[in-house]
Amino acid sequence: MAKQKVAMLTAGGLAPCLSSAVGGLIERYSDVAPDIELIAYRSGYQGVLLGDSITITADMREKAPLLHRYGGSPIGNSRVKLTNAADCVKRGLVKEGENPLRVAAERLANDGVNILHTIGGDDTNTTAADLAAYLAANGYNLTVVGLPKTVDNDVVPIRQSLGAWTAAEVGAHFFDNVSNEQTAAPRTLIIHEVMGRHCGWLTAATARAYLQRTKSYEYVDGLMTNAKMKSIDAVYLPEMAFDLDAEAARLKDVMDRTGHATVFVSEGACLDAIVEEREAAGETIKRDAFGHVKIDTINVGGWFQKQFAGLISAERSLVQKSGYFARSAPANGDDLRLIQSMTDLAVESALNKVSGVTGHDEAQNGKLRTIEFPRIKGGKAFDISTTWFGEVMDTIGQKYPAA
């Protein structure tokens, strides 16, 4: 039997699972197939195209458990779309006229890779699907098994993506400190912008985690640090309808009664309307290799700040973004357990030559399995009829009609 060789890569944005998932794959292969050679491509698909890889040594295998302690990616990320040849040429990853899929496939073949693990979100795994399809059509013998990483928790049909639970918990910790800014000046409006391009799950889950974190706090009666100051007054998600006048009137009442207002907003809330407004004004909106609006150039939180500050007579307003703080954290206990279950399955599937993406399949009653690549899509919407979200909004006292 030919000697097997496994490669892994992480790609897309960071999430609190990448380091642990890499460590988990190294540990699992070392346990069940210790003779298999392991490599990691540096900086995602960029490393594949450039032939830039790291050999996983015996010392790395021995110390792999340390990777569960850290955030970020120990092998580096990038955003590269193998079917966007023009972008790959522009970035110097392939030569003019070359097909990046072919270059990647030939690199894997020349490196002797039999199994490829891709750890990333919908873009990473749909890119993996493109690669797998190209390999199959051209006779390359390679098994590709992805693991679903995204703080947005927006991969179809996967119930829970790696890192999302941690991002919510860490985002709540972030805002627990920021909320104290309400005492810095009278009539302060604080907007907490949370990651989530098309899906409001993370914003909703961060709000829930924050309310759970602060509900048991004790305060000194009669002083300004109190339950109301630490509360949330509004949550806005892409899946919700937004009535500026009605919400401004409601928040103006909150501001008049309490002297402060706190808003949680998804970075994708009202995004299409904001982009349309800017493009109508003649502005060119930047997009990435996948055609997504570069959301950090839009500043959705700033748009809400601009709309609300005057309407609610705020004397001070600020936008605080938890995104990078949350996504770069190490995995929490819940995610560590989820990561282990998925890395174990990923290794089992790979050794059995079953390609796909590991995850709890919502179309099969949440069964943990390796899901077929053609079924993997991004942009899964958050179901705002979910019971726990209704409880969050009842606590806040906000109506939340669907968009």
Short mmCIF file of C-alpha atoms in Angstrom, two decimals:
data_model
loop_
_atom_site.label_atom_id
_atom_site.label_comp_id
_atom_site.label_asym_id
_atom_site.label_seq_id
_atom_site.Cartn_x
_atom_site.Cartn_y
_atom_site.Cartn_z
CA MET A 1 0.00 0.00 0.00
CA ALA A 2 1.33 3.45 -0.93
CA LYS A 3 2.40 5.63 1.99
CA GLN A 4 -0.26 8.18 2.91
CA LYS A 5 0.32 11.89 3.41
CA VAL A 6 -2.08 14.34 5.03
CA ALA A 7 -2.12 18.11 4.50
CA MET A 8 -4.17 20.68 6.37
CA LEU A 9 -4.87 24.37 5.95
CA THR A 10 -6.86 27.11 7.66
CA ALA A 11 -8.43 29.90 5.62
CA GLY A 12 -10.74 32.90 5.72
CA GLY A 13 -11.12 35.04 8.82
CA LEU A 14 -10.05 33.91 12.26
CA ALA A 15 -12.36 32.08 14.66
CA PRO A 16 -11.78 30.70 18.17
CA CYS A 17 -11.19 27.15 16.96
CA LEU A 18 -8.43 27.15 14.36
CA SER A 19 -5.51 26.51 16.67
CA SER A 20 -7.43 23.83 18.55
CA ALA A 21 -8.64 22.15 15.35
CA VAL A 22 -5.08 21.98 13.98
CA GLY A 23 -3.93 20.55 17.30
CA GLY A 24 -6.81 18.08 17.33
CA LEU A 25 -6.04 16.79 13.85
CA ILE A 26 -2.36 16.33 14.70
CA GLU A 27 -3.26 14.51 17.93
CA ARG A 28 -5.83 12.25 16.30
CA TYR A 29 -3.61 11.18 13.42
CA SER A 30 -0.76 10.60 15.87
CA ASP A 31 -3.07 8.32 17.89
CA VAL A 32 -4.73 6.26 15.15
CA ALA A 33 -2.31 6.47 12.22
CA PRO A 34 1.07 7.58 13.61
CA ASP A 35 3.00 6.58 10.50
CA ILE A 36 1.12 8.99 8.23
CA GLU A 37 3.17 12.04 7.25
CA LEU A 38 1.55 15.38 8.15
CA ILE A 39 2.13 18.78 6.58
CA ALA A 40 0.36 22.13 6.86
CA TYR A 41 0.12 24.68 4.06
CA ARG A 42 1.10 28.10 5.33
CA SER A 43 -1.52 30.85 5.01
CA GLY A 44 -4.32 28.74 3.57
CA TYR A 45 -4.78 28.26 -0.17
CA GLN A 46 -2.01 30.80 -0.75
CA GLY A 47 0.43 28.23 0.61
CA VAL A 48 -0.95 25.58 -1.72
CA LEU A 49 -0.49 27.79 -4.78
CA LEU A 50 3.01 28.85 -3.72
CA GLY A 51 4.13 25.45 -2.47
CA ASP A 52 4.74 26.87 1.00
CA SER A 53 4.24 24.18 3.63
CA ILE A 54 5.31 23.22 7.14
CA THR A 55 6.31 19.64 7.95
CA ILE A 56 4.73 18.50 11.22
CA THR A 57 7.68 17.09 13.17
CA ALA A 58 7.75 14.60 16.03
CA ASP A 59 8.30 17.49 18.45
CA MET A 60 5.25 19.32 17.05
CA ARG A 61 3.15 16.17 17.48
CA GLU A 62 4.26 15.83 21.09
CA LYS A 63 3.43 19.45 21.87
CA ALA A 64 0.20 19.60 19.82
CA PRO A 65 -2.01 19.69 22.98
CA LEU A 66 -0.61 23.17 23.66
CA LEU A 67 -2.48 24.44 20.60
CA HIS A 68 -5.80 24.12 22.46
CA ARG A 69 -4.71 27.03 24.66
CA TYR A 70 -4.40 29.60 21.92
CA GLY A 71 -6.43 31.68 19.50
CA GLY A 72 -5.47 32.56 15.94
CA SER A 73 -4.06 29.99 13.55
CA PRO A 74 -0.67 28.35 14.10
CA ILE A 75 -0.38 27.79 10.35
CA GLY A 76 -1.78 31.11 9.09
CA ASN A 77 -4.80 32.16 7.05
CA SER A 78 -5.57 34.00 3.81
CA ARG A 79 -8.58 34.75 1.62
CA VAL A 80 -7.96 33.10 -1.75
CA LYS A 81 -10.66 31.95 -4.18
CA LEU A 82 -9.23 29.33 -6.53
CA THR A 83 -11.90 30.03 -9.15
CA ASN A 84 -11.03 33.75 -9.24
CA ALA A 85 -8.01 33.54 -11.56
CA ALA A 86 -7.74 37.30 -12.05
CA ASP A 87 -7.38 37.93 -8.32
CA CYS A 88 -4.82 35.12 -7.96
CA VAL A 89 -2.77 36.63 -10.82
CA LYS A 90 -3.03 40.12 -9.31
CA ARG A 91 -1.69 38.82 -5.99
CA GLY A 92 1.19 36.98 -7.61
CA LEU A 93 -0.09 33.54 -6.65
CA VAL A 94 -0.27 32.20 -10.22
CA LYS A 95 0.97 33.35 -13.61
CA GLU A 96 -1.20 34.95 -16.28
CA GLY A 97 -3.13 32.24 -18.11
CA GLU A 98 -2.78 29.64 -15.37
CA ASN A 99 -5.85 28.00 -13.81
CA PRO A 100 -5.45 28.25 -10.01
CA LEU A 101 -7.45 25.05 -9.52
CA ARG A 102 -5.02 23.20 -11.77
CA VAL A 103 -2.01 24.77 -10.03
CA ALA A 104 -3.40 23.76 -6.62
CA ALA A 105 -4.23 20.25 -7.80
CA GLU A 106 -0.79 19.73 -9.30
CA ARG A 107 0.86 21.04 -6.15
CA LEU A 108 -1.07 18.56 -4.02
CA ALA A 109 -0.21 15.75 -6.42
CA ASN A 110 3.47 16.70 -6.59
CA ASP A 111 3.61 16.93 -2.80
CA GLY A 112 2.18 13.41 -2.60
CA VAL A 113 -0.87 14.49 -0.60
CA ASN A 114 -3.64 11.87 -0.34
CA ILE A 115 -5.82 13.68 2.22
CA LEU A 116 -6.51 17.42 2.56
CA HIS A 117 -8.24 18.96 5.59
CA THR A 118 -9.63 22.47 5.09
CA ILE A 119 -10.63 24.36 8.24
CA GLY A 120 -12.73 27.38 7.39
CA GLY A 121 -16.11 28.91 6.76
CA ASP A 122 -18.43 28.64 3.80
CA ASP A 123 -15.97 30.27 1.39
CA THR A 124 -13.13 27.97 2.45
CA ASN A 125 -15.25 24.87 2.13
CA THR A 126 -16.98 25.86 -1.11
CA THR A 127 -13.47 26.49 -2.46
CA ALA A 128 -12.57 23.01 -1.19
CA ALA A 129 -15.64 21.70 -3.02
CA ASP A 130 -14.45 23.38 -6.24
CA LEU A 131 -11.03 21.79 -5.75
CA ALA A 132 -12.50 18.36 -4.97
CA ALA A 133 -14.70 18.51 -8.09
CA TYR A 134 -11.74 19.54 -10.25
CA LEU A 135 -9.59 16.76 -8.82
CA ALA A 136 -12.30 14.16 -9.41
CA ALA A 137 -12.85 15.31 -12.99
CA ASN A 138 -9.13 15.13 -13.70
CA GLY A 139 -8.34 11.82 -12.09
CA TYR A 140 -6.48 13.04 -9.01
CA ASN A 141 -6.78 10.62 -6.10
CA LEU A 142 -7.41 12.92 -3.13
CA THR A 143 -9.87 12.92 -0.23
CA VAL A 144 -10.90 16.38 1.01
CA VAL A 145 -12.54 16.70 4.43
CA GLY A 146 -13.43 20.17 5.71
CA LEU A 147 -14.23 21.41 9.19
CA PRO A 148 -16.76 24.28 9.53
CA LYS A 149 -15.28 27.40 11.07
CA THR A 150 -17.20 30.67 11.33
CA VAL A 151 -18.15 32.97 14.19
CA ASP A 152 -21.31 33.82 12.23
CA ASN A 153 -22.67 30.25 12.55
CA ASP A 154 -24.09 30.65 9.05
CA VAL A 155 -23.07 27.50 7.15
CA VAL A 156 -25.89 25.50 5.52
CA PRO A 157 -26.84 22.79 6.62
CA ILE A 158 -24.61 22.73 9.74
CA ARG A 159 -26.27 23.32 13.11
CA GLN A 160 -23.25 24.69 14.96
CA SER A 161 -19.99 25.86 13.43
CA LEU A 162 -16.71 25.78 15.31
CA GLY A 163 -15.79 28.89 17.29
CA ALA A 164 -19.19 30.57 17.35
CA TRP A 165 -20.01 29.71 20.98
CA THR A 166 -16.68 31.11 22.12
CA ALA A 167 -17.07 34.29 20.07
CA ALA A 168 -20.41 34.97 21.77
CA GLU A 169 -18.99 34.38 25.24
CA VAL A 170 -15.91 36.53 24.62
CA GLY A 171 -17.99 39.28 22.99
CA ALA A 172 -20.09 39.39 26.16
CA HIS A 173 -16.94 39.72 28.26
CA PHE A 174 -15.76 42.54 25.99
CA PHE A 175 -18.98 44.47 26.40
CA ASP A 176 -19.14 43.88 30.15
CA ASN A 177 -16.19 46.27 30.34
CA VAL A 178 -17.35 48.65 27.62
CA SER A 179 -20.79 49.06 29.21
CA ASN A 180 -19.13 50.91 32.09
CA GLU A 181 -18.49 53.76 29.64
CA GLN A 182 -22.10 54.72 30.32
CA THR A 183 -20.80 56.37 33.51
CA ALA A 184 -18.22 58.51 31.67
CA ALA A 185 -20.66 61.22 30.56
CA PRO A 186 -24.39 62.05 30.73
CA ARG A 187 -26.71 60.92 27.94
CA THR A 188 -24.30 58.44 26.40
CA LEU A 189 -25.25 56.19 23.48
CA ILE A 190 -23.09 53.08 23.13
CA ILE A 191 -23.35 50.90 20.04
CA HIS A 192 -21.77 47.44 20.26
CA GLU A 193 -21.08 46.26 16.70
CA VAL A 194 -20.81 42.47 16.47
CA MET A 195 -19.57 40.40 13.52
CA GLY A 196 -22.12 38.79 11.21
CA ARG A 197 -22.33 39.68 7.52
CA HIS A 198 -25.68 38.12 6.63
CA CYS A 199 -26.52 36.23 9.80
CA GLY A 200 -27.51 37.73 13.14
CA TRP A 201 -26.81 34.61 15.20
CA LEU A 202 -23.61 35.94 16.79
CA THR A 203 -25.15 39.27 17.77
CA ALA A 204 -28.15 37.49 19.27
CA ALA A 205 -25.98 34.93 21.05
CA THR A 206 -23.63 37.64 22.35
CA ALA A 207 -26.60 39.56 23.75
CA ARG A 208 -27.85 36.38 25.42
CA ALA A 209 -24.40 35.62 26.87
CA TYR A 210 -24.08 39.19 28.14
CA LEU A 211 -27.48 39.12 29.85
CA GLN A 212 -26.64 35.75 31.42
CA ARG A 213 -23.25 37.05 32.55
CA THR A 214 -24.63 40.18 34.22
CA LYS A 215 -27.95 38.97 35.65
CA SER A 216 -26.43 37.83 38.95
CA TYR A 217 -24.43 41.02 39.55
CA GLU A 218 -25.05 42.85 42.81
CA TYR A 219 -25.02 46.64 43.03
CA VAL A 220 -24.92 49.39 45.64
CA ASP A 221 -28.41 50.85 45.88
CA GLY A 222 -28.65 54.52 45.03
CA LEU A 223 -25.52 54.76 42.89
CA MET A 224 -25.28 54.95 39.10
CA THR A 225 -23.74 51.53 38.50
CA ASN A 226 -26.88 49.43 38.46
CA ALA A 227 -28.79 46.81 36.52
CA LYS A 228 -30.31 49.39 34.17
CA MET A 229 -26.92 50.86 33.30
CA LYS A 230 -25.64 47.34 32.50
CA SER A 231 -28.70 46.43 30.41
CA ILE A 232 -29.28 46.28 26.64
CA ASP A 233 -31.91 48.56 25.12
CA ALA A 234 -31.94 47.38 21.50
CA VAL A 235 -30.70 44.58 19.23
CA TYR A 236 -30.67 44.90 15.43
CA LEU A 237 -30.05 41.94 13.11
CA PRO A 238 -30.08 41.48 9.31
CA GLU A 239 -33.12 39.21 9.70
CA MET A 240 -35.19 41.93 11.42
CA ALA A 241 -37.17 44.79 9.92
CA PHE A 242 -35.85 48.19 10.99
CA ASP A 243 -38.08 51.22 11.55
CA LEU A 244 -35.78 54.15 12.28
CA ASP A 245 -38.47 56.55 13.46
CA ALA A 246 -40.13 54.05 15.80
CA GLU A 247 -36.84 52.86 17.26
CA ALA A 248 -35.53 56.39 17.67
CA ALA A 249 -38.67 57.35 19.59
CA ARG A 250 -38.35 54.27 21.81
CA LEU A 251 -34.65 54.87 22.52
CA LYS A 252 -35.29 58.59 23.12
CA ASP A 253 -37.70 57.56 25.87
CA VAL A 254 -35.06 55.22 27.33
CA MET A 255 -32.45 58.01 27.20
CA ASP A 256 -34.79 60.52 28.85
CA ARG A 257 -35.64 58.10 31.67
CA THR A 258 -32.20 56.62 32.37
CA GLY A 259 -29.62 58.96 30.88
CA HIS A 260 -28.11 56.28 28.64
CA ALA A 261 -28.91 53.87 25.81
CA THR A 262 -27.15 50.66 24.76
CA VAL A 263 -27.51 49.05 21.33
CA PHE A 264 -26.19 45.72 19.98
CA VAL A 265 -26.02 45.70 16.19
CA SER A 266 -24.89 43.07 13.70
CA GLU A 267 -22.35 44.38 11.18
CA GLY A 268 -24.75 43.12 8.50
CA ALA A 269 -27.85 44.94 9.78
CA CYS A 270 -29.18 47.30 7.10
CA LEU A 271 -25.99 46.55 5.12
CA ASP A 272 -27.68 46.41 1.71
CA ALA A 273 -29.44 49.71 2.31
CA ILE A 274 -26.20 51.37 3.45
CA VAL A 275 -24.25 50.07 0.43
CA GLU A 276 -27.05 51.16 -1.92
CA GLU A 277 -27.07 54.61 -0.31
CA ARG A 278 -23.30 55.01 -0.74
CA GLU A 279 -23.22 53.72 -4.30
CA ALA A 280 -26.07 56.07 -5.21
CA ALA A 281 -23.87 58.88 -3.89
CA GLY A 282 -21.15 57.82 -6.34
CA GLU A 283 -18.91 55.93 -3.92
CA THR A 284 -17.09 52.79 -5.07
CA ILE A 285 -17.53 49.98 -2.53
CA LYS A 286 -14.56 47.65 -2.12
CA ARG A 287 -15.12 43.90 -2.41
CA ASP A 288 -12.93 40.87 -1.68
CA ALA A 289 -11.94 37.95 -3.92
CA PHE A 290 -15.28 36.27 -3.23
CA GLY A 291 -17.28 39.34 -4.26
CA HIS A 292 -18.28 40.18 -0.68
CA VAL A 293 -18.42 43.80 0.37
CA LYS A 294 -15.37 44.55 2.54
CA ILE A 295 -17.51 45.06 5.56
CA ASP A 296 -14.86 46.77 7.65
CA THR A 297 -14.99 49.67 5.16
CA ILE A 298 -18.74 50.13 5.64
CA ASN A 299 -18.87 50.83 9.39
CA VAL A 300 -22.46 49.77 10.03
CA GLY A 301 -22.18 50.74 13.68
CA GLY A 302 -21.18 54.24 12.63
CA TRP A 303 -24.24 54.45 10.40
CA PHE A 304 -26.52 53.60 13.33
CA GLN A 305 -24.62 56.10 15.47
CA LYS A 306 -25.17 58.80 12.87
CA GLN A 307 -28.90 57.99 12.60
CA PHE A 308 -29.61 57.80 16.32
CA ALA A 309 -27.34 60.32 18.07
CA GLY A 310 -29.29 63.41 17.12
CA LEU A 311 -32.72 61.79 17.19
CA ILE A 312 -32.35 60.63 20.79
CA SER A 313 -30.46 63.76 21.93
CA ALA A 314 -27.32 61.89 22.92
CA GLU A 315 -24.59 64.17 24.27
CA ARG A 316 -21.97 61.49 23.68
CA SER A 317 -22.00 58.49 21.37
CA LEU A 318 -19.47 55.79 20.61
CA VAL A 319 -19.20 52.59 18.58
CA GLN A 320 -17.23 49.67 19.99
CA LYS A 321 -16.49 46.58 17.88
CA SER A 322 -15.85 43.28 19.63
CA GLY A 323 -15.09 41.40 16.40
CA TYR A 324 -11.31 41.04 16.43
CA PHE A 325 -11.18 40.58 20.20
CA ALA A 326 -13.77 37.79 20.01
CA ARG A 327 -12.62 35.99 16.89
CA SER A 328 -8.98 35.77 18.01
CA ALA A 329 -9.76 34.12 21.36
CA PRO A 330 -8.88 30.52 22.28
CA ALA A 331 -11.76 28.05 22.18
CA ASN A 332 -13.89 27.70 25.31
CA GLY A 333 -14.98 24.41 26.86
CA ASP A 334 -18.08 23.99 24.71
CA ASP A 335 -16.12 24.59 21.52
CA LEU A 336 -13.26 22.32 22.62
CA ARG A 337 -15.73 19.46 22.95
CA LEU A 338 -17.30 20.27 19.58
CA ILE A 339 -13.86 20.52 17.96
CA GLN A 340 -12.80 17.13 19.30
CA SER A 341 -15.93 15.43 17.98
CA MET A 342 -15.43 16.98 14.55
CA THR A 343 -11.68 16.35 14.28
CA ASP A 344 -12.19 12.72 15.29
CA LEU A 345 -14.87 12.34 12.60
CA ALA A 346 -12.76 14.20 10.03
CA VAL A 347 -9.86 11.80 10.52
CA GLU A 348 -12.14 8.76 10.41
CA SER A 349 -13.81 10.00 7.22
CA ALA A 350 -10.51 10.84 5.56
CA LEU A 351 -9.03 7.42 6.28
CA ASN A 352 -12.22 5.89 4.83
CA LYS A 353 -11.93 8.13 1.74
CA VAL A 354 -15.19 9.98 2.42
CA SER A 355 -15.03 13.62 1.29
CA GLY A 356 -17.22 16.42 2.62
CA VAL A 357 -17.55 18.75 5.61
CA THR A 358 -18.06 17.49 9.15
CA GLY A 359 -21.03 18.86 11.06
CA HIS A 360 -24.39 18.21 12.67
CA ASP A 361 -26.64 17.88 9.62
CA GLU A 362 -29.86 19.85 10.13
CA ALA A 363 -31.51 17.84 7.34
CA GLN A 364 -30.84 14.62 9.28
CA ASN A 365 -32.08 15.61 12.74
CA GLY A 366 -28.73 17.05 13.75
CA LYS A 367 -26.74 13.86 13.14
CA LEU A 368 -22.97 14.39 13.22
CA ARG A 369 -21.71 13.23 9.84
CA THR A 370 -19.55 14.18 6.89
CA ILE A 371 -21.86 16.30 4.75
CA GLU A 372 -21.58 16.22 0.97
CA PHE A 373 -19.77 19.25 -0.50
CA PRO A 374 -22.56 20.25 -2.95
CA ARG A 375 -24.87 20.85 0.04
CA ILE A 376 -22.49 23.31 1.74
CA LYS A 377 -23.52 26.96 1.36
CA GLY A 378 -22.96 30.21 3.18
CA GLY A 379 -25.37 32.89 4.29
CA LYS A 380 -27.66 30.79 6.49
CA ALA A 381 -30.10 33.17 8.15
CA PHE A 382 -30.68 33.19 11.89
CA ASP A 383 -34.17 32.01 12.83
CA ILE A 384 -35.50 34.88 14.94
CA SER A 385 -38.46 32.71 16.01
CA THR A 386 -36.01 30.66 18.11
CA THR A 387 -37.27 30.45 21.69
CA TRP A 388 -34.13 31.72 23.38
CA PHE A 389 -34.01 34.80 21.14
CA GLY A 390 -37.60 35.59 22.02
CA GLU A 391 -36.61 35.45 25.69
CA VAL A 392 -33.72 37.85 25.04
CA MET A 393 -35.99 40.34 23.27
CA ASP A 394 -38.65 40.06 25.97
CA THR A 395 -36.00 40.93 28.54
CA ILE A 396 -34.97 43.95 26.47
CA GLY A 397 -38.58 44.95 25.80
CA GLN A 398 -38.23 45.31 22.03
CA LYS A 399 -40.52 44.14 19.23
CA TYR A 400 -38.70 42.30 16.45
CA PRO A 401 -40.68 41.84 13.23
CA ALA A 402 -38.98 39.83 10.51
CA ALA A 403 -37.42 41.65 7.58
#
